[in-house]
Structures are given as structure tokens and as C-alpha cells.
Short mmCIF file of C-alpha atoms in Angstrom, two decimals:
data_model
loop_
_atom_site.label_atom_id
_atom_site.label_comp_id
_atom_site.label_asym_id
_atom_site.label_seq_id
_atom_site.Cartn_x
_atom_site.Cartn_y
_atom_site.Cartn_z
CA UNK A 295 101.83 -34.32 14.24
CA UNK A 296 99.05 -36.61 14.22
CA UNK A 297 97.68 -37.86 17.83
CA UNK A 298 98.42 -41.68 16.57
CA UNK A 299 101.96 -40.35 16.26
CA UNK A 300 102.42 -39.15 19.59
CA UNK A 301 101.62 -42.09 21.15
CA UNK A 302 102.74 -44.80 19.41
CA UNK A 303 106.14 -43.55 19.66
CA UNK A 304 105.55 -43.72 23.46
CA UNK A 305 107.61 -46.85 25.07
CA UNK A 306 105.91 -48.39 27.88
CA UNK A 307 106.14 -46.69 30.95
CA UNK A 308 104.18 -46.07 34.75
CA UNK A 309 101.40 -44.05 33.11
CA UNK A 310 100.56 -47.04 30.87
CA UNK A 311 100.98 -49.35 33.93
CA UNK A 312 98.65 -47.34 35.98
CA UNK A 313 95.93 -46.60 33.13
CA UNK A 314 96.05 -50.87 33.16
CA UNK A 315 95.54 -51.20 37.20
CA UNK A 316 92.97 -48.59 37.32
CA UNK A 317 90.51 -49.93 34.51
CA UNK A 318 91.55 -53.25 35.47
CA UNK A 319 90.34 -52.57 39.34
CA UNK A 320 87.35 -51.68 37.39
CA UNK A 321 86.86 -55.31 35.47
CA UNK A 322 87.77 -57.32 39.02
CA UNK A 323 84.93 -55.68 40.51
CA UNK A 324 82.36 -56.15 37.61
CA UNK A 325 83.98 -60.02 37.47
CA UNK A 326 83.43 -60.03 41.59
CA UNK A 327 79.84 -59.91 41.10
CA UNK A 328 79.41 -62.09 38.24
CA UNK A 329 81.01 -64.79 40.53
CA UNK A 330 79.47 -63.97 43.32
CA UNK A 331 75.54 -64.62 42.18
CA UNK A 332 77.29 -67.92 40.73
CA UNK A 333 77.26 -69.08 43.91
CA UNK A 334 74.59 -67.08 45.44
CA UNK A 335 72.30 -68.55 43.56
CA UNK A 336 72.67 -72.49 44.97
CA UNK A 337 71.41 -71.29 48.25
CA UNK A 338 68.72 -69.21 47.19
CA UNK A 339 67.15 -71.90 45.51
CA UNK A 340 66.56 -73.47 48.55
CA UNK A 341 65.98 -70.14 50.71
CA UNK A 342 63.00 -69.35 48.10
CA UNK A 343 62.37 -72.67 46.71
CA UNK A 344 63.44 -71.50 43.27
CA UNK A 345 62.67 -73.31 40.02
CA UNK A 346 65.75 -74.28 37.67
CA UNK A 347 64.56 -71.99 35.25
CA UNK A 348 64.05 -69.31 37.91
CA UNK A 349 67.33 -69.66 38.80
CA UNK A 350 68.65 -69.33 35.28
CA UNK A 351 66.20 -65.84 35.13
CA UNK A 352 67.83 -64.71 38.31
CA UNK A 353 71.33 -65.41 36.78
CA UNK A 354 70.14 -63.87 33.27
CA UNK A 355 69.01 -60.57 34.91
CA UNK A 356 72.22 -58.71 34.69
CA UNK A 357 72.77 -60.37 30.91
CA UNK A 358 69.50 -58.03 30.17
CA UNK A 359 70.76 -55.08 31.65
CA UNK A 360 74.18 -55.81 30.09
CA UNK A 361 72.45 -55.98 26.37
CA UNK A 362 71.18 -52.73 26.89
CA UNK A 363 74.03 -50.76 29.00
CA UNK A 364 76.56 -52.13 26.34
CA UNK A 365 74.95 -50.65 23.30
CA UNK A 366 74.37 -47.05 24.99
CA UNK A 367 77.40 -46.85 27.09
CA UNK A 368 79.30 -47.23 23.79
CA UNK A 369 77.01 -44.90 22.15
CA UNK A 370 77.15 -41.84 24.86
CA UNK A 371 81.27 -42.48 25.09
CA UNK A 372 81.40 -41.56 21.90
CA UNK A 373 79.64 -38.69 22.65
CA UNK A 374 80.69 -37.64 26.00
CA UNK A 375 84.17 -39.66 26.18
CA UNK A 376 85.12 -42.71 28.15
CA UNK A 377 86.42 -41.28 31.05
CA UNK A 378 82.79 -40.05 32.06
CA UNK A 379 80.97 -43.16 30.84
CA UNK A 380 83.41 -45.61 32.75
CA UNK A 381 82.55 -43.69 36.04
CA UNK A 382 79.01 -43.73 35.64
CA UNK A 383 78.64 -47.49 34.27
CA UNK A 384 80.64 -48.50 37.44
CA UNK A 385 78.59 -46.70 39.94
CA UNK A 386 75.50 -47.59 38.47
CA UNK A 387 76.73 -51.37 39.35
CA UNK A 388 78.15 -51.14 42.53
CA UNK A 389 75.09 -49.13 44.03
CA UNK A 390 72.45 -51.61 42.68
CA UNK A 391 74.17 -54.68 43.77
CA UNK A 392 74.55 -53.16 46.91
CA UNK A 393 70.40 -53.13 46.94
CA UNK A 394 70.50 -56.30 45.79
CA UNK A 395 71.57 -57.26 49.32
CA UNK A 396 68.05 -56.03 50.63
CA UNK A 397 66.07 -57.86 47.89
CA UNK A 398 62.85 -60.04 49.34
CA UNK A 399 61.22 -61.82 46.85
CA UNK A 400 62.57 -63.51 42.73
CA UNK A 401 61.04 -60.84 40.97
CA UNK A 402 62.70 -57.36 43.10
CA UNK A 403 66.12 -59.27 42.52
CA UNK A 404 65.72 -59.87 39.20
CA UNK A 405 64.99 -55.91 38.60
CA UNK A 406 67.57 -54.87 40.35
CA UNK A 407 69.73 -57.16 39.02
CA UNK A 408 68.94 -56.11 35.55
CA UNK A 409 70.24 -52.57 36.65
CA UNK A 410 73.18 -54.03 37.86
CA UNK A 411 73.63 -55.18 34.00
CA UNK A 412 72.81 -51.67 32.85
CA UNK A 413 76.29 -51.12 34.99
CA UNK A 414 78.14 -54.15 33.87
CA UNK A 415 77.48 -54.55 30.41
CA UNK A 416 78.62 -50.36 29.52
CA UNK A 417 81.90 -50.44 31.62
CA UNK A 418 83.66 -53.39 30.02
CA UNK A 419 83.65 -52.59 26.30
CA UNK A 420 84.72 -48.26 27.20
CA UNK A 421 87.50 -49.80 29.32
CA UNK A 422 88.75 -51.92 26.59
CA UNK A 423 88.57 -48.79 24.15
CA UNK A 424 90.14 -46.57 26.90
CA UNK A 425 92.66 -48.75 27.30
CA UNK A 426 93.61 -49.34 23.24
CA UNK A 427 93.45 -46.03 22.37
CA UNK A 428 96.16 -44.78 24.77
CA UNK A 429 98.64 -47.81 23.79
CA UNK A 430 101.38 -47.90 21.37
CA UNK A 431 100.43 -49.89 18.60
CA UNK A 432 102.89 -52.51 19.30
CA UNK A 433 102.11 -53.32 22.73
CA UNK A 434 98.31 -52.74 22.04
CA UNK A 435 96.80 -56.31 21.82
CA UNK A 436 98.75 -57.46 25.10
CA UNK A 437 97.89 -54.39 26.98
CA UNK A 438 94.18 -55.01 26.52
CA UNK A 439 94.40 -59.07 26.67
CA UNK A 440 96.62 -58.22 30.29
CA UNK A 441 92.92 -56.19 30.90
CA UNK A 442 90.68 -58.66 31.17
CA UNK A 443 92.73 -60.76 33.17
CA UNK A 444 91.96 -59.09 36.18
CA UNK A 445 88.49 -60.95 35.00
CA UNK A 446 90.09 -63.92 35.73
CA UNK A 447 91.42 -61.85 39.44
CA UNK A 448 87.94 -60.87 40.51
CA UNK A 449 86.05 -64.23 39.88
CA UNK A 450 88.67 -65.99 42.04
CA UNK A 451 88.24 -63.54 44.87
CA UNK A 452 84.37 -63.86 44.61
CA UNK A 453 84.77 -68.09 44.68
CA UNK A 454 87.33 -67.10 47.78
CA UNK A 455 84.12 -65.03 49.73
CA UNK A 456 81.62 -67.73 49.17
CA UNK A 457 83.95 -70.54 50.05
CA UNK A 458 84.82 -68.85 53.12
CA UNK A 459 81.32 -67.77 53.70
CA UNK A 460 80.05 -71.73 52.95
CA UNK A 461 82.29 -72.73 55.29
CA UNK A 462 81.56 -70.28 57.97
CA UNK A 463 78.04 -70.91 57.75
CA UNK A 464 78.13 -74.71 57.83
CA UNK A 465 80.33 -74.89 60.59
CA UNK A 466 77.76 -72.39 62.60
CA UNK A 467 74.75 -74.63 61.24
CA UNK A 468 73.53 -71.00 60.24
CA UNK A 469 72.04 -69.76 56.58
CA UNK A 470 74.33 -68.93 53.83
CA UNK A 471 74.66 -65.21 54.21
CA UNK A 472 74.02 -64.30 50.77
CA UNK A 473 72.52 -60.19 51.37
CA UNK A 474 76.37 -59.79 52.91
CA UNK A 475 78.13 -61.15 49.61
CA UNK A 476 75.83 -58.53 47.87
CA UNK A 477 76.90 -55.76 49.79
CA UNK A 478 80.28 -56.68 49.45
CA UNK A 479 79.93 -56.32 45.89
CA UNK A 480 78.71 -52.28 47.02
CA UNK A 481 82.31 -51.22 47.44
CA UNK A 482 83.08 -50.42 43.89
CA UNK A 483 81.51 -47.26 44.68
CA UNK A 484 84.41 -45.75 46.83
CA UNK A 485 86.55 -46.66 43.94
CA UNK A 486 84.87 -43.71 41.53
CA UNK A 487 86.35 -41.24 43.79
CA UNK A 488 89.71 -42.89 42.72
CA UNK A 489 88.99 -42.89 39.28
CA UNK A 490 87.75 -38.88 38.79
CA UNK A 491 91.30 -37.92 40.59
CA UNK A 492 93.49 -40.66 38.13
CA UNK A 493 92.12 -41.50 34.90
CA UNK A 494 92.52 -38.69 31.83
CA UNK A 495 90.42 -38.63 28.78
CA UNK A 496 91.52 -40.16 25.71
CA UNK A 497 93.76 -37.41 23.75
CA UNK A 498 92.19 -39.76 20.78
CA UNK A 499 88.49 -39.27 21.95
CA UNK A 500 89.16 -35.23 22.52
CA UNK A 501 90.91 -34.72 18.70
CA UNK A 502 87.82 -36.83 17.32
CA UNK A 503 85.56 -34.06 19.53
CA UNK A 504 87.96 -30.64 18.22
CA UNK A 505 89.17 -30.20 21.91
CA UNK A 506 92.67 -30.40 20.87
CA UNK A 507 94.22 -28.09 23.47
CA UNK A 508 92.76 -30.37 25.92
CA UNK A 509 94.47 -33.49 23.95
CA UNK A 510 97.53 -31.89 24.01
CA UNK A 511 97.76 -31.19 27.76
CA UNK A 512 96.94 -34.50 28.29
CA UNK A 513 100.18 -36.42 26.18
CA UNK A 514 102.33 -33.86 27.41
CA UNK A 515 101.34 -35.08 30.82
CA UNK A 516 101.68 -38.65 29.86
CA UNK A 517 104.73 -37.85 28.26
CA UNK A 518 106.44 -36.15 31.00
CA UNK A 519 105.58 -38.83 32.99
CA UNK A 520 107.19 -41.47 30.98
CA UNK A 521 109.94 -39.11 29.92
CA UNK A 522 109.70 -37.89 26.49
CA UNK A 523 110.01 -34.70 25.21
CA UNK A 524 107.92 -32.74 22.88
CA UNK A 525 109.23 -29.78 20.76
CA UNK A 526 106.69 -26.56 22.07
CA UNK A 527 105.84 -26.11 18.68
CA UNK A 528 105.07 -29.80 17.60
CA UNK A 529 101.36 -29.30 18.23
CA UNK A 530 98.50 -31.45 17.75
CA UNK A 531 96.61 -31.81 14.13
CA UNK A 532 93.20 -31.67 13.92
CA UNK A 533 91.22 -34.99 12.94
CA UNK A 534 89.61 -34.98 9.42
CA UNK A 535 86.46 -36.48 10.77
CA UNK A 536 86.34 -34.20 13.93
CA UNK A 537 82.69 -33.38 14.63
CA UNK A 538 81.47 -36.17 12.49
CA UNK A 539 78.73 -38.25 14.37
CA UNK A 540 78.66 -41.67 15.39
CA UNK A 541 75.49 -43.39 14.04
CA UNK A 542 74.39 -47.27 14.44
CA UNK A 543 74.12 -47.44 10.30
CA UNK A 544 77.35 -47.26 9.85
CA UNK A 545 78.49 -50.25 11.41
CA UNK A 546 76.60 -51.99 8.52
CA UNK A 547 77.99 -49.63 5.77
CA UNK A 548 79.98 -51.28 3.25
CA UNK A 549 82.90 -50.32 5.57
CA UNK A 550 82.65 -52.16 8.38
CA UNK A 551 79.67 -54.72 7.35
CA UNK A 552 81.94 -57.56 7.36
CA UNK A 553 83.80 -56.63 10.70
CA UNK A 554 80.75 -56.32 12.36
CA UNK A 555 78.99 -59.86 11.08
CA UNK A 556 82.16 -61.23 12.47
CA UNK A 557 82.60 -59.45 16.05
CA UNK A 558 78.98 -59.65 16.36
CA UNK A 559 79.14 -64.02 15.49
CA UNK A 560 82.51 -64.34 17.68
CA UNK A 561 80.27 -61.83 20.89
CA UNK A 562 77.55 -64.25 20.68
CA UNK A 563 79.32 -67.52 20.68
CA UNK A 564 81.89 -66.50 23.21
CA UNK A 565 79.10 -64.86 25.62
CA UNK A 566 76.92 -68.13 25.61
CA UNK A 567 79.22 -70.66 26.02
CA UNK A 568 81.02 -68.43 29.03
CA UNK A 569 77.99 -67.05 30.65
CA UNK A 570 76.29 -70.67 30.21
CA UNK A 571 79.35 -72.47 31.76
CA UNK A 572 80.52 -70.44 34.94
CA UNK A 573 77.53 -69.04 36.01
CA UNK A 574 75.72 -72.56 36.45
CA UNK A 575 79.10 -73.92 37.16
CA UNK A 576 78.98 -74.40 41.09
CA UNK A 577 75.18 -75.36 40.63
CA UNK A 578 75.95 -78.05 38.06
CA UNK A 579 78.60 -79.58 40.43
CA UNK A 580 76.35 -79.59 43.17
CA UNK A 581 73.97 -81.29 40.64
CA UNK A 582 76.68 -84.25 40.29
CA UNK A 583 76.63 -85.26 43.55
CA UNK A 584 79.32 -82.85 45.20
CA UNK A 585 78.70 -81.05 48.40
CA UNK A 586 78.11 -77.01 48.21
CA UNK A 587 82.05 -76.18 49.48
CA UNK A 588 83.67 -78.29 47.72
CA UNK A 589 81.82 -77.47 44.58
CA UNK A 590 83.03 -73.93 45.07
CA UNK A 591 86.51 -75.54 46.02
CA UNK A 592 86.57 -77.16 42.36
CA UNK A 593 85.25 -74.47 40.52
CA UNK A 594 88.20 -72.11 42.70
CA UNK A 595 90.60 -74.40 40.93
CA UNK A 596 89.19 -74.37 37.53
CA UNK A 597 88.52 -70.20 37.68
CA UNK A 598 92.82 -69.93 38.57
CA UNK A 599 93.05 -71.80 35.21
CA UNK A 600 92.15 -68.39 33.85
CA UNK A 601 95.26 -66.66 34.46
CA UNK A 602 97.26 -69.21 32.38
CA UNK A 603 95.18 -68.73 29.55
CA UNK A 604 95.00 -64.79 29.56
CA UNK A 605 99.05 -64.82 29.52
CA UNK A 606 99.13 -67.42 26.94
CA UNK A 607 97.13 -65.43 24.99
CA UNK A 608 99.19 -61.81 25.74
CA UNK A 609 102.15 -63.50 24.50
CA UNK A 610 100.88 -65.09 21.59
CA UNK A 611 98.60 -61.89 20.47
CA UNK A 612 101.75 -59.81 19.38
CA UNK A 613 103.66 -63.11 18.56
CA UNK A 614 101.69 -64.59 15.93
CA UNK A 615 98.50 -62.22 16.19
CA UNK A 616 94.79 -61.81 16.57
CA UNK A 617 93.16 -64.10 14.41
CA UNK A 618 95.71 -66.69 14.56
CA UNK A 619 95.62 -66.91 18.16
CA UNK A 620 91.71 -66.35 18.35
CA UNK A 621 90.22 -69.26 16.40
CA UNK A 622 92.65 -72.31 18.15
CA UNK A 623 92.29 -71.32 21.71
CA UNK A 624 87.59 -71.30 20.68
CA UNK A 625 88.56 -74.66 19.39
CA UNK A 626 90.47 -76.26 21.80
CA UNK A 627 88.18 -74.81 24.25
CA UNK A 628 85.01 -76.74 22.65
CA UNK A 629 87.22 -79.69 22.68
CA UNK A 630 87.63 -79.47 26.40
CA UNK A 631 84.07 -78.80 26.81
CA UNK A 632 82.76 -81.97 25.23
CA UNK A 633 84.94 -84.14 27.46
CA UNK A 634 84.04 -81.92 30.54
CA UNK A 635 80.53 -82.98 29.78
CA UNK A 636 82.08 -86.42 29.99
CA UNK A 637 83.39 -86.25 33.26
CA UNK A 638 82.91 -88.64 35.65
CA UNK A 639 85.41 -88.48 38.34
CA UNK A 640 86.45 -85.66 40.46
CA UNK A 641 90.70 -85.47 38.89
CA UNK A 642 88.42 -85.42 35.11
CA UNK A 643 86.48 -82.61 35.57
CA UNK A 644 89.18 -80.48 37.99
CA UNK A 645 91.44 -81.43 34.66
CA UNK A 646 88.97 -80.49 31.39
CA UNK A 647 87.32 -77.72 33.62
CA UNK A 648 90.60 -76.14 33.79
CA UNK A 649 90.86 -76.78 29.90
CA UNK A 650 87.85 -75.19 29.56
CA UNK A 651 89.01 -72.01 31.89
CA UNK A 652 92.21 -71.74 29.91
CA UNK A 653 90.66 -71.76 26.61
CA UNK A 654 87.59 -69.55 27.29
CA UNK A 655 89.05 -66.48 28.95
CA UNK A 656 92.47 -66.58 26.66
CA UNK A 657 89.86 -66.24 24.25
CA UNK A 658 88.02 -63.70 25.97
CA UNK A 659 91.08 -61.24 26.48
CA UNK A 660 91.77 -61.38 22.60
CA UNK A 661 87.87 -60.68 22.03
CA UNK A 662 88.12 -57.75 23.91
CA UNK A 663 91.82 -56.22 22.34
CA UNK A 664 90.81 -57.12 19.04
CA UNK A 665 87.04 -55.33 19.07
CA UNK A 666 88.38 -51.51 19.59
CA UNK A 667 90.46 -52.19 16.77
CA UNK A 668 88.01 -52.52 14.36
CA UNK A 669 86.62 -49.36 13.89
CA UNK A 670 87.71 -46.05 13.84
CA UNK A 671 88.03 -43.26 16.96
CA UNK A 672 84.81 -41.61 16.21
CA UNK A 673 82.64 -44.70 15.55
CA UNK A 674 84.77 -47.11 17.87
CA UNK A 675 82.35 -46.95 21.32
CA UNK A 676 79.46 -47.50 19.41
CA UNK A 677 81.00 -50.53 17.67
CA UNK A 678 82.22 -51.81 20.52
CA UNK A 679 79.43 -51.49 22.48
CA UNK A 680 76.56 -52.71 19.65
CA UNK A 681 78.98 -56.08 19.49
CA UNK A 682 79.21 -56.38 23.39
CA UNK A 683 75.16 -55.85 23.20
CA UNK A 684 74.50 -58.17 21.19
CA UNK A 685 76.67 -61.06 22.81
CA UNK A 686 74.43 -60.47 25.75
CA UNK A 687 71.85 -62.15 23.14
CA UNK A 688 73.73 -65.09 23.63
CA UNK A 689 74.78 -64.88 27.52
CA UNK A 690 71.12 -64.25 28.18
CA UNK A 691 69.71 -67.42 26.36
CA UNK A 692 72.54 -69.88 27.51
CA UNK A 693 71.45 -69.63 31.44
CA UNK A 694 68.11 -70.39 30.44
CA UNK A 695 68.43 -72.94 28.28
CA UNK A 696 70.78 -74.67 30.81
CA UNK A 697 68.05 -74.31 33.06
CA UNK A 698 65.45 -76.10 30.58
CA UNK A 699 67.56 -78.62 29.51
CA UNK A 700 67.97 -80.02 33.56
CA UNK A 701 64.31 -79.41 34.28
CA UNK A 702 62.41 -80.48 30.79
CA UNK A 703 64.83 -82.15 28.43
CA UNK A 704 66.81 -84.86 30.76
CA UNK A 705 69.68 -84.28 28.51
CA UNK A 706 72.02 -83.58 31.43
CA UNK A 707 76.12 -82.71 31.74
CA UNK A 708 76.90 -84.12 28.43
CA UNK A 709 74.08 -82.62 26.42
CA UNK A 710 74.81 -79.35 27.91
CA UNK A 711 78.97 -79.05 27.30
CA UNK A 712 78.43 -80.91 23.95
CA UNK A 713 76.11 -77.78 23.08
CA UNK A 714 78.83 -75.48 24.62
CA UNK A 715 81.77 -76.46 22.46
CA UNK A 716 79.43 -76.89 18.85
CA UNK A 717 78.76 -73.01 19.56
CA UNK A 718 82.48 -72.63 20.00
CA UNK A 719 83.12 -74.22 16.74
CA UNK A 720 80.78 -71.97 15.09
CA UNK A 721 82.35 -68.76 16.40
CA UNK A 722 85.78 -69.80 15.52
CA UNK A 723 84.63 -70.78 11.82
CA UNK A 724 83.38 -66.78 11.74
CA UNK A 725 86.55 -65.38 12.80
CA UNK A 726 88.66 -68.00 10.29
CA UNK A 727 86.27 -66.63 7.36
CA UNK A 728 85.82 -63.18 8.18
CA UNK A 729 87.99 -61.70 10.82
CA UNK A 730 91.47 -59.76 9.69
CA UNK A 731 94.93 -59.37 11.49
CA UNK A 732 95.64 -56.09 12.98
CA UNK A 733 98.83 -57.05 14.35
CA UNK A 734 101.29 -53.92 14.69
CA UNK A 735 99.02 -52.03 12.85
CA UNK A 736 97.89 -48.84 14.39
CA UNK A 737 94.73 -47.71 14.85
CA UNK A 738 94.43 -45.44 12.17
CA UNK A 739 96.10 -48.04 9.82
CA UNK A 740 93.41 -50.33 10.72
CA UNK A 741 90.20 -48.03 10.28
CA UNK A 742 91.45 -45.96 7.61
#
């Protein structure tokens, strides 16, 4: 029996519910300290007397890391398997934000905050492999979309620290302690130990490799748990392309050339209008006129608008599928983001900044369950990973032209969500033209 067999057959159960919470606990803490050097950065502008475009360095740091630790995490778990890769990634990132908490000058906390991205950027797109290759084929998409949510989870607890920490610090007529929000963001690290005791390998990952005793140990384990039996004699098959490498090239192969021009369009647009928007979010309130709290108190509103979205699109990902579900919520989200640029009053931008939430990170959870998809077991790291990379492309250059645009080009709110949602459009026009549904497809269906 093939390995695809095995588990799709599997109905949902506690070992599918616990593989979600544990690489989930992973994506809060990689969200926590995305959101918390949103608002860091605010108060070290003043600290340091930091530039608009240093600022949008200091927030592109970890986008340059991420370019990098996305295209080689996803390489070496297809070597070494996800389990190990997912470990390492998130210890890499928890350690060095730690540091960051000890930085003293712009450029040592942009450096370490670039190894912080060599962290970030490589555990997100294993986890979302990890994750997709362990569930049934009908549950798949929602599985993964349910995944990133916990995005949604860690942002909101990082806007909940630096509220409180505002507010504990004006009240005190003290500094902003910004080194103890770092640290904070340290603790991931405890939560390896968790991980090495809890998380198996992919039994899809070890057939690719030949270890298929050790794949079979593993779904009889996961089947016990949920409790299904296995004949003793219904073993394992070997994988026709066991032992075949993963190279680069063959993402651009006649194969998978289209899939890639279109994960690779929908990474970039998605990364630069997200990373552009939230990470200058509390900073461009502040730039309206609104005081430092209660520009973390709107954008605490607008990040719980997430959560919404990502169930929206868990339903509606098995319901109607990928694509279909993909390209609407990328183009109602640049409609929101044109008339959040319009804003004015404090009810319009709490209501299209939600709009904008909703949109984006529905539309993030379906990026992330539809990526793995695309490619095969022995290629699918590396794919994942090279379009994760090269999103960072586009998270890295939207900080810093937000940055440019307030310090050079006078263009202001409007210019800059009016350039947010035309990059939207453009993404969604890629998926409409090139994606394909994989809908209750498996894997194999889909890459073979």
C-alpha cells in the first residue's frame, strides 16, 4: 500500500489535532516577533533618532534573513526532513531575537535581526509542508489554512505586550522598554525541547528517503492513536523516485514552470503588500495624528480581524477550493486598501483596516495550503521554500519604499494603500491565469 493511501484514509483525529497545535505554537511565536518590532520600532526612532528609511532597514532586516533561510531551509528539509529543519529554524530565531534585546547601535540590530530572518523565513514554509503531508487529502487545505491562523494568534499577543508595555511606561513617565519585548520574544527556545519529544517525521519525507521501516512505525503510531488498524502484512511500498535528488532546475522544468511563475507572482505580491502594511502599521497611525497607545489599540482591533478571515477562508478552501477562494479575498483586499488610504476618521480606518486584515491573512492561509501542494514529496521543500524566498523580494522592498515615499515623495496614506491594493490586483490576475485547483486531490494526484 502506497504511503498516500495510508493516510488519506485516516479520519481526523488527536494526532492530527496535536501535529496542528505544535507547528502552530511554532507560527505564533515567529508572528510574536514580527509584531513586536512593529511597534518597537516607533520608539526607537526617537531613542536613536532614526531616519524613516532607517526604520524601514531595521524592519526589513529579518525580510533579508527570511529570503535566504526560506530557500535553504526548504532545500536541507528535503534533505534531512522537516522535523530536524523546523527545530533548528526555530531556535535559530528565538536565540537571536533574544540578542536583539542587548543591541546598541542601528547597524548591530539590523545584523542580528537579519539572523533572526535566517530563523523566520525557513520555519514557516517546512511547517506548512509538515503539516500537508500528514493530512488526509480532504481535510488538507483547511488543516494548513487553520495553520497560519495562529499568525493571526501571535501578532495579537505581541500588539497585547506593547500596549501593556506603552501604557506601563507612560503612566511611569519612564522609556518604552523595548530590550524586554525582545527578550520576550527569547522563549521560543524552551519550546524545541517540546518539539524533539512530540513531533514525528513525515512517513512521506522517510519513503521519498528509502527509510520505510521508519515510515511505517511512524503511521502505525499515528494510527493507533486515532484508532485504525493495519493488517501486519499490509506494509509500506517503496517510492519510485526514492533517492532521487531535489535540485533548484527543476522547479523551472517543463513540469512545474508554470506553477512556479505563479506561486512565485502570488509570494511576491502577497509578501509586499502584508509586510508593507502591518509592519509600518502602528508607525503610520502615529503619523496621522494618533497617540502611540492608542495607535497600538487600533491596530489590536484591526490584527483580531485576522481570525475572521483565516476561518472564512478554511471553510471556503474545501467548499469551493483554492483558486476560487484565492483570487476574491487579494481583490477585495486591494479594494479595502485603497479606501484605507482614504481614511480620515478614526470608525473609517478601524472599519477598512479590518477589511484589509480579513482579506490579507484569509489570503495568506490559502497561500500557504495551496504551495506544498504543488510539487511533489521529493522536490516539495525546495519549492516551497524557493517561492517563500523569493516573496521576501517583495516584503523586503515594501518597508523601504514606505519609508521613501513619507520621507522623499510626499505622496502620503493614500499613495501608499493605493500602491498596496494595485500589487494585490496583480497577484490575483497570476493566480486567475495560471494557478490550478487541487481541491480533494491528493498529493500524489496533484504532482504526478
Amino acid at each position: 500500500m502506497r504511503v498516500s493511501e495510508r493516510l488519506d484514509r485516516l479520519p481526523l483525529g488527536r494526532f492530527h489535532y496535536k501535529l496542528l497545535l505544535l507547528s502552530g505554537l511554532g507560527w505564533f511565536f515567529d508572528s510574536m516577533d514580527t509584531g513586536l518590532i512593529s511597534f518597537i520600532l516607533p520608539h526607537l526612532k526617537d531613542e536613536w533618532s532614526l531616519s524613516p528609511t532607517q526604520i524601514g532597514w531595521t524592519g526589513t532586516g529579518a525580510l533579508l534573513g527570511m529570503l535566504v533561510g526560506g530557500a535553504l531551509a526548504g532545500i536541507l528539509s528535503d534533505r534531512y526532513g522537516r522535523k530536524r529543519i523546523f527545530q533548528v529554524t526555530l531556535l535559530i530565531f528565538s536565540i537571536a531575537t533574544g540578542l536583539c534585546g542587548f543591541a546598541w547601535s542601528f547597524t548591530s540590530l539590523l545584523l542580528l535581526r537579519v539572523v533572526v530572518g535566517l530563523g523566520l523565513g525557513g520555519e514557516l514554509p517546512v511547517a506548512a509542508s509538515l503539516v500537508s503531508e500528514f493530512s488526509p487529502a480532504r481535510h488538507r487545505g483547511r488543516l494548513v489554512v487553520l495553520l497560519e491562523s495562529f499568525w493571526a494568534l501571535g501578532w495579537t499577543v505581541a500588539l497585547l505586550i506593547g500596549y501593556f508595555l506603552v501604557s506601563w511606561s507612560e503612566s511611569r513617565g519612564s522609556p518604552f522598554p523595548w530590550r524586554f519585548a525582545f527578550l520576550i520574544g527569547a522563549l521560543p527556545a524552551f519550546y524545541v525541547l517540546i518539539l524533539r519529544r512530540s513531533l514525528p517525521e513525515s512517513p512521506r519525507f522517510l519513503v521519498s528517503r528509502g527509510r520505510i521501516d521508519e515510515a511505517e512505525s511512524t503511521l502505525r503510531a499515528v494510527e493507533s492513536g486515532i484508532g485504525v488498524t493495519t493488517a501486519p502484512g499490509d506494509r509500506l511500498e517503496p517510492d519510485p523516485d526514492s533517492g532521487r535528488p531535489a535540485r533548484v532546475r527543476d522547479l523551472f522544468g517543463p513540469e512545474f514552470l508554470r506553477r512556479t511563475a505563479m506561486l512565485w507572482i502570488l509570494w511576491f505580491t502577497m509578501a509586499y503588500s502584508f509586510y508593507g502594511i502591518f509592519i509600518w502599521l502602528p508607525t503610520l497611525l502615529y503619523e496621522q495624528g494618533l497617540p502611540m497607545a492608542k495607535s497600538i489599540r487600533f491596530s489590536l482591533f484591526i490584527t483580531l480581524a485576522q481570525l475572521p478571515g483565516y476561518f472564512a477562508a478554511a471553510y471556503l478552501v474545501e467548499k469551493i477550493g483554492r483558486k476560487a477562494t484565492l483570487a476574491p479575498f487579494m481583490l477585495l483586499c486591494a479594494v479595502a486598501s485603497y479606501f484605507f488610504g482614504l481614511a480620515h476618521t478614526p470608525s473609517e480606518l478601524i472599519a477598512w483596516g479590518c477589511m484589509v486584515s480579513f482579506f490579507n491573512l484569509g489570503a495568506w492561509g490559502v497561500t500557504y495550503g495551496y504551495t506544498p501542494e504543488l510539487y511533489p514529496t521529493r522536490l516539495r521543500g525546495t519549492g516551497a521554500g524557493s517561492a517563500a524566498a523569493f516573496g521576501r523580494l517583495g516584503a523586503i522592498l515594501a518597508p523601504l519604499i514606505v519609508g521613501a515615499i513619507l520621507e522623499s515623495w510626499g505622496g502620503g496614506f493614500p499613495l501608499i494603500f493605493t500602491m498596496f491594493a494595485g500589487v494585490l490586483v496583480v497577484g490575483a490576475a497570476g493566480v486567475m491565469l495560471l494557478g490550478e485547483e487541487t481541491r480533494g486531490r491528493t498529493l500524489e494526484q496533484i504532482s504526478g
